[in-house]
Short mmCIF file of C-alpha atoms and ligand atoms in Angstrom, two decimals:
data_model
loop_
_atom_site.label_atom_id
_atom_site.label_comp_id
_atom_site.label_asym_id
_atom_site.label_seq_id
_atom_site.Cartn_x
_atom_site.Cartn_y
_atom_site.Cartn_z
CA MET A 1 109.01 136.68 125.06
CA PRO A 2 109.90 133.50 123.47
CA PRO A 3 108.41 131.90 120.71
CA LEU A 4 105.88 129.80 122.02
CA PRO A 5 106.74 126.17 121.69
CA LEU A 6 103.59 124.48 120.25
CA GLN A 7 103.32 121.04 118.67
CA PHE A 8 101.27 119.32 116.11
CA VAL A 9 98.88 116.61 118.06
CA THR A 10 95.70 116.80 115.17
CA SER A 11 93.81 117.94 111.84
CA ALA A 12 89.89 117.59 112.66
CA GLY A 13 87.00 117.55 110.81
CA ASN A 14 84.35 117.43 113.93
CA VAL A 15 84.41 119.44 117.32
CA ARG A 16 84.68 115.77 118.43
CA ASP A 17 88.24 114.48 117.35
CA LEU A 18 90.07 117.53 118.84
CA PRO A 19 91.90 116.73 121.70
CA ASP A 20 90.86 117.95 124.68
CA SER A 21 92.24 121.20 125.87
CA PRO A 22 92.15 123.98 129.13
CA ALA A 23 91.78 127.08 127.07
CA GLU A 24 91.81 127.11 123.20
CA VAL A 25 93.06 130.27 120.55
CA ALA A 26 91.78 130.13 117.04
CA VAL A 27 92.76 131.74 113.47
CA VAL A 28 90.84 132.50 110.89
CA GLY A 29 91.43 134.52 107.78
CA ARG A 30 91.31 134.57 103.67
CA SER A 31 93.74 132.04 102.28
CA ASN A 32 96.49 134.03 101.52
CA VAL A 33 96.00 136.64 104.32
CA GLY A 34 99.57 135.13 105.98
CA LYS A 35 98.19 132.82 109.06
CA SER A 36 100.73 130.06 108.00
CA SER A 37 103.78 132.21 107.90
CA LEU A 38 102.03 134.05 111.35
CA ILE A 39 101.31 130.38 113.03
CA ASN A 40 105.34 129.95 112.08
CA ALA A 41 106.30 133.07 113.65
CA VAL A 42 105.02 132.99 116.94
CA SER A 43 105.63 129.06 116.72
CA GLY A 44 110.01 130.18 115.67
CA ARG A 45 109.94 127.26 113.20
CA ASN A 46 109.93 127.65 109.44
CA ASP A 47 107.25 124.28 108.85
CA LEU A 48 104.67 124.02 111.56
CA ALA A 49 102.98 125.14 109.68
CA ARG A 50 102.98 123.14 106.70
CA VAL A 51 100.37 121.03 108.01
CA SER A 52 97.16 123.52 107.35
CA LYS A 53 98.44 123.41 103.57
CA THR A 54 98.62 119.58 102.82
CA PRO A 55 96.24 118.17 100.68
CA GLY A 56 93.57 117.03 102.16
CA ARG A 57 93.89 119.12 105.70
CA THR A 58 93.42 122.86 103.68
CA ARG A 59 89.47 122.16 104.74
CA LEU A 60 90.24 120.61 108.91
CA LEU A 61 90.74 122.32 111.88
CA ASN A 62 94.05 122.01 112.96
CA CYS A 63 95.84 121.34 116.19
CA PHE A 64 97.78 122.84 117.49
CA GLU A 65 99.90 122.45 121.39
CA VAL A 66 101.64 123.97 123.85
CA PRO A 67 103.31 122.75 127.01
CA GLY A 68 99.77 122.47 129.39
CA GLY A 69 97.89 121.16 127.00
CA ALA A 70 96.22 124.21 125.80
CA THR A 71 95.40 124.32 122.22
CA VAL A 72 95.94 126.95 119.58
CA VAL A 73 93.42 125.69 116.09
CA ASP A 74 93.77 126.94 112.50
CA CYS A 75 90.78 127.13 111.05
CA PRO A 76 90.22 127.29 107.08
CA GLY A 77 90.78 129.80 105.35
CA TYR A 78 87.32 131.30 103.95
CA GLY A 79 85.44 131.95 100.76
CA TYR A 80 81.71 132.92 99.00
CA ALA A 81 78.99 130.70 100.82
CA GLU A 82 77.98 127.57 98.51
CA ALA A 83 75.03 127.44 99.53
CA SER A 84 72.47 129.83 97.28
CA LYS A 85 73.81 132.86 94.93
CA SER A 86 75.16 134.17 98.51
CA THR A 87 77.57 136.41 98.33
CA ARG A 88 78.00 136.16 101.90
CA ALA A 89 81.45 135.39 103.62
CA ALA A 90 80.54 132.16 105.06
CA LEU A 91 83.08 130.33 106.91
CA ALA A 92 82.71 126.50 106.09
CA LYS A 93 80.16 124.76 108.39
CA MET A 94 82.48 122.89 110.30
CA THR A 95 84.67 126.21 111.40
CA GLU A 96 81.09 127.75 112.20
CA ARG A 97 80.20 125.49 114.57
CA TYR A 98 83.42 124.12 116.04
CA LEU A 99 83.54 128.15 117.04
CA LEU A 100 79.91 127.79 117.93
CA GLU A 101 80.26 125.25 120.14
CA ARG A 102 83.56 124.87 121.53
CA GLU A 103 83.71 126.09 125.16
CA GLN A 104 87.00 126.48 125.53
CA LEU A 105 86.96 129.16 123.11
CA ALA A 106 89.35 132.12 124.74
CA MET A 107 90.13 134.28 121.59
CA LEU A 108 89.22 133.97 117.59
CA LEU A 109 92.01 136.29 116.24
CA VAL A 110 90.53 136.96 112.80
CA LEU A 111 93.66 137.81 110.61
CA VAL A 112 93.15 141.03 107.75
CA ASP A 113 96.12 141.62 105.33
CA GLY A 114 97.36 145.17 106.77
CA GLU A 115 98.59 146.17 103.08
CA ILE A 116 95.38 145.62 101.44
CA GLY A 117 93.20 146.57 104.48
CA PRO A 118 89.82 144.32 105.05
CA THR A 119 88.21 143.34 102.01
CA ARG A 120 83.98 143.05 102.05
CA LEU A 121 85.09 139.05 103.37
CA ASP A 122 86.74 140.05 106.05
CA LEU A 123 84.17 142.87 106.93
CA ASP A 124 81.31 139.55 106.47
CA ILE A 125 82.41 137.18 108.70
CA LEU A 126 83.37 140.40 111.16
CA ASP A 127 80.67 141.41 111.55
CA TRP A 128 79.23 137.10 112.06
CA VAL A 129 81.75 136.73 114.51
CA ARG A 130 80.14 140.26 115.58
CA GLU A 131 76.72 138.69 115.58
CA ASN A 132 77.65 135.36 118.77
CA GLU A 133 79.90 137.63 120.07
CA LEU A 134 82.51 135.54 120.10
CA PRO A 135 85.61 137.26 121.77
CA HIS A 136 87.94 138.33 119.13
CA THR A 137 91.18 139.88 117.99
CA ILE A 138 91.54 141.51 114.68
CA VAL A 139 94.90 141.16 113.49
CA ALA A 140 96.63 143.04 110.52
CA THR A 141 99.15 140.94 109.00
CA LYS A 142 102.55 141.86 106.82
CA HIS A 143 103.27 144.96 108.51
CA ASP A 144 106.91 145.32 106.05
CA LYS A 145 104.62 146.05 102.66
CA VAL A 146 103.70 149.47 103.78
CA LYS A 147 105.09 152.12 103.31
CA SER A 148 106.75 153.54 106.45
CA SER A 149 105.24 156.70 105.21
CA HIS A 150 101.54 155.57 104.46
CA ARG A 151 101.69 153.88 108.36
CA PRO A 152 100.43 156.09 110.91
CA ARG A 153 97.22 156.37 107.87
CA ARG A 154 96.73 152.51 107.56
CA VAL A 155 96.34 151.55 110.81
CA LYS A 156 93.71 154.15 111.67
CA GLU A 157 92.23 152.80 108.41
CA VAL A 158 92.53 150.15 108.53
CA ALA A 159 90.79 149.93 112.32
CA ALA A 160 87.77 152.45 110.96
CA ALA A 161 87.02 149.99 108.72
CA CYS A 162 86.95 147.65 111.29
CA ARG A 163 85.20 149.67 113.70
CA LEU A 164 87.60 150.09 116.53
CA ASP A 165 90.15 152.08 117.86
CA PRO A 166 93.64 151.75 116.09
CA GLY A 167 95.07 150.22 119.76
CA ASP A 168 92.56 148.17 119.46
CA ILE A 169 94.19 145.71 116.21
CA VAL A 170 97.23 144.22 116.66
CA TRP A 171 99.71 144.76 113.56
CA VAL A 172 102.69 142.44 112.76
CA SER A 173 105.12 141.07 109.84
CA ALA A 174 106.44 137.75 110.13
CA ALA A 175 108.60 138.52 107.52
CA LYS A 176 110.30 141.18 109.72
CA GLY A 177 109.45 139.78 113.33
CA THR A 178 107.49 143.26 113.62
CA GLY A 179 104.45 143.11 116.58
CA ILE A 180 105.37 138.78 117.19
CA GLU A 181 106.89 139.22 120.80
CA ARG A 182 103.58 141.28 121.84
CA LEU A 183 101.14 138.28 120.11
CA ARG A 184 103.05 135.33 121.52
CA GLY A 185 102.85 137.11 124.79
CA LEU A 186 98.73 137.83 124.50
CA LEU A 187 98.57 134.57 123.32
CA ALA A 188 99.67 132.78 126.67
CA MET A 189 97.63 135.06 128.50
CA TRP A 190 94.60 133.63 126.90
CA LEU A 191 96.29 130.24 126.12
CA ALA A 192 97.04 130.23 129.95
CA ALA A 193 93.21 131.04 131.04
CA PRO A 194 90.62 128.55 131.05
CA ALA A 195 87.92 130.07 129.20
P1 LIG B 1 98.51 131.79 104.75
O1 LIG B 1 97.43 131.57 102.81
O2 LIG B 1 96.87 132.69 105.20
O3 LIG B 1 98.36 130.45 105.03
O4 LIG B 1 98.93 132.69 103.90
P2 LIG B 1 100.84 132.50 104.35
O5 LIG B 1 101.07 132.44 105.09
O6 LIG B 1 100.80 131.30 103.48
O7 LIG B 1 101.16 133.67 103.24
C1 LIG B 1 100.61 133.84 102.09
C2 LIG B 1 102.01 134.71 101.60
O8 LIG B 1 102.06 136.09 101.82
C3 LIG B 1 103.37 134.49 101.25
O9 LIG B 1 103.91 134.50 100.06
C4 LIG B 1 104.05 135.40 102.30
O10 LIG B 1 105.01 134.83 102.63
C5 LIG B 1 103.45 136.13 102.72
N1 LIG B 1 103.76 137.25 103.64
C6 LIG B 1 103.34 136.47 104.82
N2 LIG B 1 103.08 136.75 105.82
C7 LIG B 1 103.43 137.96 105.08
C8 LIG B 1 104.73 139.53 106.34
O11 LIG B 1 104.28 139.68 107.27
N3 LIG B 1 105.63 140.66 104.64
C9 LIG B 1 105.59 140.35 103.62
N4 LIG B 1 106.30 140.86 102.77
N5 LIG B 1 104.64 138.29 103.30
C10 LIG B 1 104.35 137.87 103.36
#
């Protein structure tokens, strides 16, 4: 599967400002999980996701499109809920609204760091995604950072922590290219399907 020809379109502060799109895949993850590296890897470019790290854009929905107009939206990294003294992990309110309102959302990729496994924050976000019945796929990043002798066990551990079967999780390494072709194929399929 060749690289997905993603082009940056816009950074939006709310759903209204996003372009029309026949189908959309959104990506969420804690900062440092490898989200930018992954977007670069699927697009075959080294600099594409740099825009998402530009000061002023880190809290926006950064939108990339493929020819035909389907879109990939890089959502802000998440942290602990700001309101009250909650220790529950929370997406920014704007991201939550976007995910709940966007009719074109065909798939949400929830990234977890494959080396360290899902954190409490990741699992809170996953609970929220499940409660709201959003279509989602878990992508475990940094496969190359897991020692090869530990991999079979690690794959089972990450799946168990997420309450999934090992085969339901897409493992990738942006650094080594592992799983990237498969993910490109999945993205092409989701982006082709009207939600
Ligand atoms: P983001 O904050 O989620 O966008 O994460 P980045 O893509 O900036 O990656 C965070 C750090 O993890 C950087 O130092 C990357 O070089 C590193 N990283 C990302 N993906 C991989 C990977 O597949 N393998 C390895 N070894 N490091 C990675």
